[in-house]
Coordinates of N, CA, C and O in Angstrom, one line a residue:
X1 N -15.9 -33.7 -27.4 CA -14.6 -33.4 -26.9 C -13.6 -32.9 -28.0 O -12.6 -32.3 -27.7
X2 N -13.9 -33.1 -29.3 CA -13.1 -32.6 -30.6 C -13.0 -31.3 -30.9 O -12.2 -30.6 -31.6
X3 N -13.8 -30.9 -30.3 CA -14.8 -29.5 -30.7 C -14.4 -28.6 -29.6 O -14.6 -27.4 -29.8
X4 N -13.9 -28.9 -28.6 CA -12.9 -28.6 -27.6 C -11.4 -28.4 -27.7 O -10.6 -27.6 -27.2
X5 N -11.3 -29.4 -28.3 CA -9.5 -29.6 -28.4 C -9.5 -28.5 -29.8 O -8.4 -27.9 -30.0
X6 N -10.5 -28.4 -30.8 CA -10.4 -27.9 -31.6 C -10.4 -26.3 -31.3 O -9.6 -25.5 -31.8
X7 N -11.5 -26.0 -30.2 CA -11.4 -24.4 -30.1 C -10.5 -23.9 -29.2 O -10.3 -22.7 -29.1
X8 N -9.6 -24.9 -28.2 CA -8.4 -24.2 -27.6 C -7.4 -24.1 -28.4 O -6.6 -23.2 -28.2
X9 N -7.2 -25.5 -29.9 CA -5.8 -24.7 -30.6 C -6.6 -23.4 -31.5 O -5.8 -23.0 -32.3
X10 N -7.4 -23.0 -31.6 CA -7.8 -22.5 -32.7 C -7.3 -21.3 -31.9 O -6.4 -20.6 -32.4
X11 N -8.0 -21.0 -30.8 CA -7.8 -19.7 -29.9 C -6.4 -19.4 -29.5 O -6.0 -18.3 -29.5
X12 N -5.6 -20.7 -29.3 CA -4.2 -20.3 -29.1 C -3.3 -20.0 -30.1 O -2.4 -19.2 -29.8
X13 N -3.5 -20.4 -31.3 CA -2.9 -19.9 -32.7 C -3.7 -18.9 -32.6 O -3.0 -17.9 -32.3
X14 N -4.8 -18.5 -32.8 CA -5.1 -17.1 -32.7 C -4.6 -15.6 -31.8 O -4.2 -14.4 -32.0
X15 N -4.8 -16.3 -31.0 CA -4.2 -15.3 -29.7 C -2.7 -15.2 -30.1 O -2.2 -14.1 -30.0
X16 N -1.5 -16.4 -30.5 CA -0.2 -15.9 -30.8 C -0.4 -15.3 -31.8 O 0.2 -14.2 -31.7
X17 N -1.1 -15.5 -33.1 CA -1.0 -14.4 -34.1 C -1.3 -12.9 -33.6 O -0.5 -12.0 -33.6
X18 N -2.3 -12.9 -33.3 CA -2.6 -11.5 -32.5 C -2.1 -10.9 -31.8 O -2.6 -9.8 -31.4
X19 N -0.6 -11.5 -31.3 CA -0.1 -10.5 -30.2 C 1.5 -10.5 -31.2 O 2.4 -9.6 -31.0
X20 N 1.5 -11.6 -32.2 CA 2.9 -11.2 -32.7 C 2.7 -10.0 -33.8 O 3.6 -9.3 -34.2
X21 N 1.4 -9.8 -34.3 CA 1.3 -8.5 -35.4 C 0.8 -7.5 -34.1 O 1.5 -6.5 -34.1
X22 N -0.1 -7.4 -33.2 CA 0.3 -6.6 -32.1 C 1.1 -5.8 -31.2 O 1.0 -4.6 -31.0
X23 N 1.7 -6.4 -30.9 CA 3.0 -6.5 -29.6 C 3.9 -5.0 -30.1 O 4.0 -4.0 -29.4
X24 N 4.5 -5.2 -31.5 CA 5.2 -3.6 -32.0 C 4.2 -2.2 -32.1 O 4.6 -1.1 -32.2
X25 N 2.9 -2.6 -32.1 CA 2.1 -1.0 -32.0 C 2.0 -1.0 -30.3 O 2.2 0.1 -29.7
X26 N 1.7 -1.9 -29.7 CA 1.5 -1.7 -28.2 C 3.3 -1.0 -27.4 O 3.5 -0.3 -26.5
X27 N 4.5 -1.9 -28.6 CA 5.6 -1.1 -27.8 C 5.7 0.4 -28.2 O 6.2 1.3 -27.5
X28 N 5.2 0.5 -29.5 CA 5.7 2.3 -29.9 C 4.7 2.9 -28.7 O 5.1 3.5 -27.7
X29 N 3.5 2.4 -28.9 CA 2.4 3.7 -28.2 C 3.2 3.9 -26.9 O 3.5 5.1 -26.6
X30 N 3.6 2.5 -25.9 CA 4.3 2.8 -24.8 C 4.9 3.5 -25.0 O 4.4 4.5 -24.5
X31 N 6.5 3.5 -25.8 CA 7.2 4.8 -25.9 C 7.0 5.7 -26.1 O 7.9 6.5 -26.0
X32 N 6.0 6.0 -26.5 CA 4.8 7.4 -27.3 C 4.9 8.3 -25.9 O 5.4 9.3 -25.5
X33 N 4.0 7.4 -25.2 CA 3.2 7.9 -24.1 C 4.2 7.9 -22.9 O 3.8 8.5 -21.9
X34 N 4.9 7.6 -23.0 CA 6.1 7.6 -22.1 C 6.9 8.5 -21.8 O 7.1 8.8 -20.6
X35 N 7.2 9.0 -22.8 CA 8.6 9.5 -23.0 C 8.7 10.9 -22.1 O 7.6 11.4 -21.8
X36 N 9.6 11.6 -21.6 CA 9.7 12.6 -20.6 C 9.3 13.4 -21.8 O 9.3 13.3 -23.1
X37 N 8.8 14.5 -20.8 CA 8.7 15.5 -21.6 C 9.6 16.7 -21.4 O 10.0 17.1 -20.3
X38 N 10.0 17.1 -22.6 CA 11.0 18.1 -23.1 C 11.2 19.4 -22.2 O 10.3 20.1 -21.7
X39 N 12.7 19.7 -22.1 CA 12.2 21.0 -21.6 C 11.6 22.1 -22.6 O 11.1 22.0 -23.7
X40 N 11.8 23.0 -21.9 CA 10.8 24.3 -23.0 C 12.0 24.6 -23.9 O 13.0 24.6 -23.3
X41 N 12.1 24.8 -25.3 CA 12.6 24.8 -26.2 C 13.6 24.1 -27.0 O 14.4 24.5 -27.9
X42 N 13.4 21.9 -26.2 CA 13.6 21.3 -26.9 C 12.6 20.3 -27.7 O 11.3 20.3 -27.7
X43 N 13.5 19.5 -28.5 CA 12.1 18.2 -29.4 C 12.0 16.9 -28.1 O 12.9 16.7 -27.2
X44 N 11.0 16.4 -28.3 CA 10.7 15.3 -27.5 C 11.7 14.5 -28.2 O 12.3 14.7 -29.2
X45 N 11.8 13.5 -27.2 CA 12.7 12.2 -27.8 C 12.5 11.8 -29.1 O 13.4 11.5 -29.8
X46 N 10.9 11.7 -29.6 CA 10.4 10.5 -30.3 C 9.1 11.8 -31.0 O 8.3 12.3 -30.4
X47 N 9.3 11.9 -32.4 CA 8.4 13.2 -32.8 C 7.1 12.7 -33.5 O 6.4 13.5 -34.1
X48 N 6.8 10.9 -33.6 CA 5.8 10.2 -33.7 C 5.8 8.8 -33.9 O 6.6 8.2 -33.3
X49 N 5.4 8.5 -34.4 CA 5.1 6.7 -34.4 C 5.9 6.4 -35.3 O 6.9 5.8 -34.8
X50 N 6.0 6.5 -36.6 CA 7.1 6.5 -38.0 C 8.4 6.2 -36.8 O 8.9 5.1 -36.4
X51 N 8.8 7.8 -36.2 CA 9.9 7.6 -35.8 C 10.7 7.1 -34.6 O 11.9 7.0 -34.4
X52 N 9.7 6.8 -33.8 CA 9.8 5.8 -32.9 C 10.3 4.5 -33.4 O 11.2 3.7 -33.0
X53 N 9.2 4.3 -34.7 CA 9.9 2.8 -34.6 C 11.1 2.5 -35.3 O 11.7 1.4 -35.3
X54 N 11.7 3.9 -36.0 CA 13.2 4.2 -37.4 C 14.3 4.0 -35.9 O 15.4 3.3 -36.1
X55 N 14.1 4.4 -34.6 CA 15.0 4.9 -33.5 C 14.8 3.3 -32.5 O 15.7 3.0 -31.7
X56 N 13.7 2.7 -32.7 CA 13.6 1.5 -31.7 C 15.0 0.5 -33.0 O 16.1 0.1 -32.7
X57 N 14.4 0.4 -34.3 CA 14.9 -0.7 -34.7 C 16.2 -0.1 -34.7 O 17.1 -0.7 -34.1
X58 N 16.5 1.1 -35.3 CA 18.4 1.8 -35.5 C 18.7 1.3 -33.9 O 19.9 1.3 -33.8
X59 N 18.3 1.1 -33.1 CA 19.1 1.4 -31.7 C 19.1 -0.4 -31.1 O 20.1 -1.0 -30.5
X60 N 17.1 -1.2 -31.4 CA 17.6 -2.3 -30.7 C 17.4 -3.3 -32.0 O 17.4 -4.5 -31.8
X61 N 17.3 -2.8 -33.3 CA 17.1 -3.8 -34.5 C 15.9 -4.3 -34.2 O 15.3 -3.9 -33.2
X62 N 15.2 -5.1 -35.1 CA 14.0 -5.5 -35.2 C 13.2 -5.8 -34.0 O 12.2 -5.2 -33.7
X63 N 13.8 -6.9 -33.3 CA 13.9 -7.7 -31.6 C 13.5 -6.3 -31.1 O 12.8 -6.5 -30.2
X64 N 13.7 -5.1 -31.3 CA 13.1 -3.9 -30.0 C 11.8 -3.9 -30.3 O 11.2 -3.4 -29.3
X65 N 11.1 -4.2 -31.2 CA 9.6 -4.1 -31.2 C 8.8 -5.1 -30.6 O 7.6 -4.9 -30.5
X66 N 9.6 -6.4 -30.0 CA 8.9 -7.5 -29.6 C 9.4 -8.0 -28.3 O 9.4 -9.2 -27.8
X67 N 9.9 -6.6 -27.6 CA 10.8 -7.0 -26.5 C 9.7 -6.5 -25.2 O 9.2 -5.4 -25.2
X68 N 9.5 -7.6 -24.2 CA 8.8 -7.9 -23.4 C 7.4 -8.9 -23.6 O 6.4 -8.9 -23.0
X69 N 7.9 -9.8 -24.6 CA 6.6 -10.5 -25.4 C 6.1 -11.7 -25.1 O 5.0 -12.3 -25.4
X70 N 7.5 -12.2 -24.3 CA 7.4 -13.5 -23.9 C 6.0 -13.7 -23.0 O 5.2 -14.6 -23.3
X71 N 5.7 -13.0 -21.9 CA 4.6 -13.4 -20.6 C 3.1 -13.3 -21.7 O 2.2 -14.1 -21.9
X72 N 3.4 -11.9 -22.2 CA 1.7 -11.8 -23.0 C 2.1 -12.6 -23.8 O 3.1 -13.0 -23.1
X73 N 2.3 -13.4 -24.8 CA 2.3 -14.2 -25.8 C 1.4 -15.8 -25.0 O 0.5 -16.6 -25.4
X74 N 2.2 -15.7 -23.8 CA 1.4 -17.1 -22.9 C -0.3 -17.0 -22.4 O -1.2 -17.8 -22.3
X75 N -0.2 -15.4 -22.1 CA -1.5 -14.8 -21.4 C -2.6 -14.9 -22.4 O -3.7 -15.5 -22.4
X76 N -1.8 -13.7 -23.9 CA -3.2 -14.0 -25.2 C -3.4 -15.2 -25.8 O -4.5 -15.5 -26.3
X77 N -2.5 -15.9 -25.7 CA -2.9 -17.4 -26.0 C -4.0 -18.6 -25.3 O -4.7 -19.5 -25.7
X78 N -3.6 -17.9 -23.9 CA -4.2 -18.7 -22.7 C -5.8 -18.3 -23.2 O -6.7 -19.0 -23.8
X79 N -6.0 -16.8 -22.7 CA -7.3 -16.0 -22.8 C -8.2 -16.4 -24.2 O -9.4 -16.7 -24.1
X80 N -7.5 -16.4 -25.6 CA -8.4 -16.7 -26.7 C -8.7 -17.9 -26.5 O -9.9 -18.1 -26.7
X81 N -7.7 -19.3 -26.2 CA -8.1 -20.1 -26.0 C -9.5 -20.8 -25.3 O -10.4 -21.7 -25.5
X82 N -9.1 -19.7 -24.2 CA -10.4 -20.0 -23.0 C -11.9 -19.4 -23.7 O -13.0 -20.0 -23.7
X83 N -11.6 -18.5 -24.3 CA -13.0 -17.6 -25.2 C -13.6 -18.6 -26.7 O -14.8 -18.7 -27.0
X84 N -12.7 -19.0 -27.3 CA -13.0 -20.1 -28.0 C -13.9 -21.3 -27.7 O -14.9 -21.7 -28.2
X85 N -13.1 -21.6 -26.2 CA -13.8 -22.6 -25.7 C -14.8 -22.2 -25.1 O -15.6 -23.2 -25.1
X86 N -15.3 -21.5 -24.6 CA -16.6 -21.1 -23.7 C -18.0 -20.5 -24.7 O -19.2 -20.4 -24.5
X87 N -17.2 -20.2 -25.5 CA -17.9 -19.4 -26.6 C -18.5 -21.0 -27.3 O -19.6 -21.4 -27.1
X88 N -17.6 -21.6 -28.0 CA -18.1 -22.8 -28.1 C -19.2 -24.0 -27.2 O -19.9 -24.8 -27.9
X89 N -19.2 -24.1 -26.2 CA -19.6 -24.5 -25.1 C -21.2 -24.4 -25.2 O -22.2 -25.2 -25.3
X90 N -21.0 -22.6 -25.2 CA -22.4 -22.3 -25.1 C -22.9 -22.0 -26.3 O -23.9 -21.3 -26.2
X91 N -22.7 -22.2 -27.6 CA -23.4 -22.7 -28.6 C -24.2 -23.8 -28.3 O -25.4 -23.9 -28.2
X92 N -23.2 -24.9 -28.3 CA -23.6 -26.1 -27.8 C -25.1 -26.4 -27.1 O -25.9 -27.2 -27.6
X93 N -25.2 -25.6 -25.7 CA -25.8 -24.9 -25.1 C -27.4 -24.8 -25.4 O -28.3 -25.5 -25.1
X94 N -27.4 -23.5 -26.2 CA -28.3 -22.6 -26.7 C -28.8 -23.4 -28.2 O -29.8 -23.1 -28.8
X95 N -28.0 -24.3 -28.6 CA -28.6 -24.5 -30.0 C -29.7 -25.5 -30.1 O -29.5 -26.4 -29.2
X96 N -30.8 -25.8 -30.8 CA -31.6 -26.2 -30.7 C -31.4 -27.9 -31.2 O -32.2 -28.7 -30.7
X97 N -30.7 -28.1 -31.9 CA -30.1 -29.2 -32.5 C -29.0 -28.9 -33.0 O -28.7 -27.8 -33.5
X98 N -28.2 -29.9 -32.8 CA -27.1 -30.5 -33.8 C -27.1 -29.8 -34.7 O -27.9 -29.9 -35.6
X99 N -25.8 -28.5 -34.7 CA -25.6 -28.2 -36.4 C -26.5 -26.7 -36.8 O -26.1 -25.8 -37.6
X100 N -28.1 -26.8 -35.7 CA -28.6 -25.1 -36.1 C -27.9 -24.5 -35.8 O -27.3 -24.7 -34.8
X101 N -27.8 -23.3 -37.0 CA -27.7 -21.6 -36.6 C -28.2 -21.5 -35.1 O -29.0 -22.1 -34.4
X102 N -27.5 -20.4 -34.9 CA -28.3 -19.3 -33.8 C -28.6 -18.3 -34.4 O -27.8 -17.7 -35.2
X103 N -29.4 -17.9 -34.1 CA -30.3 -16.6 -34.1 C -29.4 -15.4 -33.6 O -28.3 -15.4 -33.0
X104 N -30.0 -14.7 -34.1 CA -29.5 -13.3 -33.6 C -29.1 -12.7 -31.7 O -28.0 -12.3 -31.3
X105 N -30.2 -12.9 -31.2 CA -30.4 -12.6 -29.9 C -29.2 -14.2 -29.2 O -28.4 -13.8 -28.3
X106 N -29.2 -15.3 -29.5 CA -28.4 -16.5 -29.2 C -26.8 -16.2 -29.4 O -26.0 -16.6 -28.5
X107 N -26.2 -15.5 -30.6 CA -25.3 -14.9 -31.1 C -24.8 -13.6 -29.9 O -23.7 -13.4 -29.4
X108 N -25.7 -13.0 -29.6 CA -25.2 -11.7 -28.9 C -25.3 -12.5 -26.9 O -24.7 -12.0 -25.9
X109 N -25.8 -13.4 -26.9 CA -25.9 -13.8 -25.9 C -24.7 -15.0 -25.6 O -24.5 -15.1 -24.4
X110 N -23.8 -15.8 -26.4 CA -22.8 -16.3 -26.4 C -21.4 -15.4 -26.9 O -20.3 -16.0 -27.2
X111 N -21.5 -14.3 -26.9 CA -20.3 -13.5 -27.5 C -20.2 -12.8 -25.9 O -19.3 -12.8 -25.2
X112 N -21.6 -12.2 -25.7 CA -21.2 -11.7 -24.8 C -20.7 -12.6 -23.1 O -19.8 -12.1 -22.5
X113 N -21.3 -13.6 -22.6 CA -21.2 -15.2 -22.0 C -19.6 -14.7 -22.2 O -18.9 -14.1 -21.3
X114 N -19.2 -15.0 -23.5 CA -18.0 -15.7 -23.4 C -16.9 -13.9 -23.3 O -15.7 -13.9 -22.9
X115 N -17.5 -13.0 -23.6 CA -16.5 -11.9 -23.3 C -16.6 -11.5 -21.8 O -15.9 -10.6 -21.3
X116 N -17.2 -12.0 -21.3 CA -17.4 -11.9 -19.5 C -16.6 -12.9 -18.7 O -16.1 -12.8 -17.6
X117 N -16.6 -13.8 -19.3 CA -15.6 -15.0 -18.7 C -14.4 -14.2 -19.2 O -14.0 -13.3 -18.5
X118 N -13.8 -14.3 -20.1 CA -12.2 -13.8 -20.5 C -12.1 -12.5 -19.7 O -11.2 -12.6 -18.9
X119 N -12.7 -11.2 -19.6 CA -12.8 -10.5 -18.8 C -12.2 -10.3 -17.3 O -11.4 -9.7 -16.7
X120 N -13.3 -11.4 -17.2 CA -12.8 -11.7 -15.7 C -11.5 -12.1 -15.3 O -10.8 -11.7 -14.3
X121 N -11.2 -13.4 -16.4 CA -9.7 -13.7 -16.4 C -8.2 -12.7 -16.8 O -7.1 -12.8 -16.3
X122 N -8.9 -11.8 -17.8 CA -8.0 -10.9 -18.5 C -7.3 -9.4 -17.8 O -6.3 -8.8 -18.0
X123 N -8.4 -9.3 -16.8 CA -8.3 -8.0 -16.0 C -6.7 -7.9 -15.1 O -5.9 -7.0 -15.2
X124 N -6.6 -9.4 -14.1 CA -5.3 -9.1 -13.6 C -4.1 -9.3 -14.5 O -3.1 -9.0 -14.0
X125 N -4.0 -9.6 -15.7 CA -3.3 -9.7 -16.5 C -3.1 -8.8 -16.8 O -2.1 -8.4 -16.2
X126 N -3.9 -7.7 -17.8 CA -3.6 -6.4 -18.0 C -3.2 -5.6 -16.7 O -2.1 -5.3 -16.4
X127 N -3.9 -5.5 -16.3 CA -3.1 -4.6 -15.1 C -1.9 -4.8 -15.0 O -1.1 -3.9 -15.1
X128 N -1.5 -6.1 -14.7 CA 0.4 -6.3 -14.1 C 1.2 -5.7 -15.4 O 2.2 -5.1 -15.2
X129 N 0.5 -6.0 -17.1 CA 0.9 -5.5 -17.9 C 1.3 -4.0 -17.7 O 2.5 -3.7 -17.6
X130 N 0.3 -3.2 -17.8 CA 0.1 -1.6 -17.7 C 1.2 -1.1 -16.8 O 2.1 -0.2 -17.0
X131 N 1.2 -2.0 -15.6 CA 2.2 -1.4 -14.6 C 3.7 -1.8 -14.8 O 4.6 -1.3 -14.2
X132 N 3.8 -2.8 -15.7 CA 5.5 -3.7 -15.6 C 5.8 -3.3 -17.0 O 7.0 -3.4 -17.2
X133 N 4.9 -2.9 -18.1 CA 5.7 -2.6 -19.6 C 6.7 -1.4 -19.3 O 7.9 -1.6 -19.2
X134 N 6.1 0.0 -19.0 CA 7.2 0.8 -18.5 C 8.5 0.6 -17.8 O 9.6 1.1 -18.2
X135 N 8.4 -0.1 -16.8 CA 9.1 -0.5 -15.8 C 10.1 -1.6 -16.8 O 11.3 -1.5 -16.6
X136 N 9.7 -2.7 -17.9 CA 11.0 -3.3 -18.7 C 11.3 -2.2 -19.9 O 12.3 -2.2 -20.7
X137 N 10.4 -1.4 -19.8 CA 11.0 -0.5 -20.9 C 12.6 0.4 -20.6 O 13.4 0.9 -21.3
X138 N 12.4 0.3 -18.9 CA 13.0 1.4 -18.9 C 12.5 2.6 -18.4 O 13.3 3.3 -17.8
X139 N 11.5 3.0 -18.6 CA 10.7 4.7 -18.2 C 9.8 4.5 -16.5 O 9.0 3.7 -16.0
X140 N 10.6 5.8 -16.2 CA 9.7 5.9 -14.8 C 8.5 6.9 -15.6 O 8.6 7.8 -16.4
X141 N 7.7 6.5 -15.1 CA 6.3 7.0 -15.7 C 6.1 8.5 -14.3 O 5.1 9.3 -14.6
X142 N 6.4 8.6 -13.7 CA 6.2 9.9 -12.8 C 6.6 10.7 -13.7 O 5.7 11.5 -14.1
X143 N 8.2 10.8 -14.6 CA 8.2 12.0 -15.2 C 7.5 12.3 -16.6 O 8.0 13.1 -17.4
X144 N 6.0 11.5 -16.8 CA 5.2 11.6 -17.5 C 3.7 12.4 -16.9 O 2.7 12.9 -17.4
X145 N 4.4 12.5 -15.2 CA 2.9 13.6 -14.7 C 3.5 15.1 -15.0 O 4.6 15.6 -14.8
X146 N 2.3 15.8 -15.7 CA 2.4 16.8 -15.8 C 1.0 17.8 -15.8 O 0.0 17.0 -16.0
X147 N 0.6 18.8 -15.6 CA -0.5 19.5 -15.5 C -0.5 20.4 -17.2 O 0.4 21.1 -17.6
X148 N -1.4 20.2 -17.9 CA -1.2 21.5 -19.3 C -2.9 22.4 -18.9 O -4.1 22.1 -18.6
X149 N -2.3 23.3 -19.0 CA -3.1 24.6 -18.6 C -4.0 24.7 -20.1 O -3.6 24.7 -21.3
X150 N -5.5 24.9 -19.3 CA -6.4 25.4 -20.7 C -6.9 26.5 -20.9 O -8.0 26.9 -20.4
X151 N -6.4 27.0 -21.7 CA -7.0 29.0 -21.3 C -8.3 29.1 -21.7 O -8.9 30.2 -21.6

């Protein structure tokens, strides 16, 4: 049971590290991919990543890179937690005693175990993400359809 309690904090301090050095490339790319497109002979809003983020912080200060963070911060934390633990589990599992290595083939067979469970858990999550970051951002994503012609 140590080994438990041990791989849910491990996964949950993990999973919040990972989404607080995260969270500011996932908001530029949004605004990247977002942003309306120009009419014919002006600049886009945003002329790359650099300047996206000189125009997020000049406009919302630092807090604009981390704004919508609160739900995923609960979600990555939840999910590594669960992968920690399952991944741990089936070590447990598969190991022959107390304490052996696993093998190579045991290794690919508990990474993957445990990347199928989070998966499964992780899917409605992202999605509600994909569809609700725009929508707190601000951007209607229709005037991001566009057709570019290939000669």
């Amino acid at each position: 049971m140590a080994d438990v309690a041990k791989d849910l904090t491990a996964g949950t301090i993990g999973g919040a590290a990972q989404l607080i050095v995260g969270h500011p490339f996932d908001t530029i790319k949004v605004k990247l991919q977002s942003q309306p497109v120009p009419p014919p002979g002006q600049l886009p809003r945003y002329s790359g990543a650099i300047d996206t983020v000189k125009q997020t912080i000049a406009a919302e200060g630092p807090r604009g890179l981390y704004k919508g963070m609160g739900a995923p911060l609960a979600t990555v934390a939840a999910l590594n937690a669960v992968l920690f633990t399952v991944r741990g589990q089936m070590e447990a599992l598969l190991r022959s005693e107390p304490g052996a290595p696993l093998n190579v083939n045991q290794q690919v067979v508990v990474g993957a175990g445990a990347g199928v469970v989070v998966a499964i858990l992780a899917t409605p999550t992202e999605l509600v993400k994909c569809r609700w970051t725009p929508i707190k951002l601000g951007v209607n994503m229709l005037t991001r359809i566009h057709f570019t012609r290939i000669s």
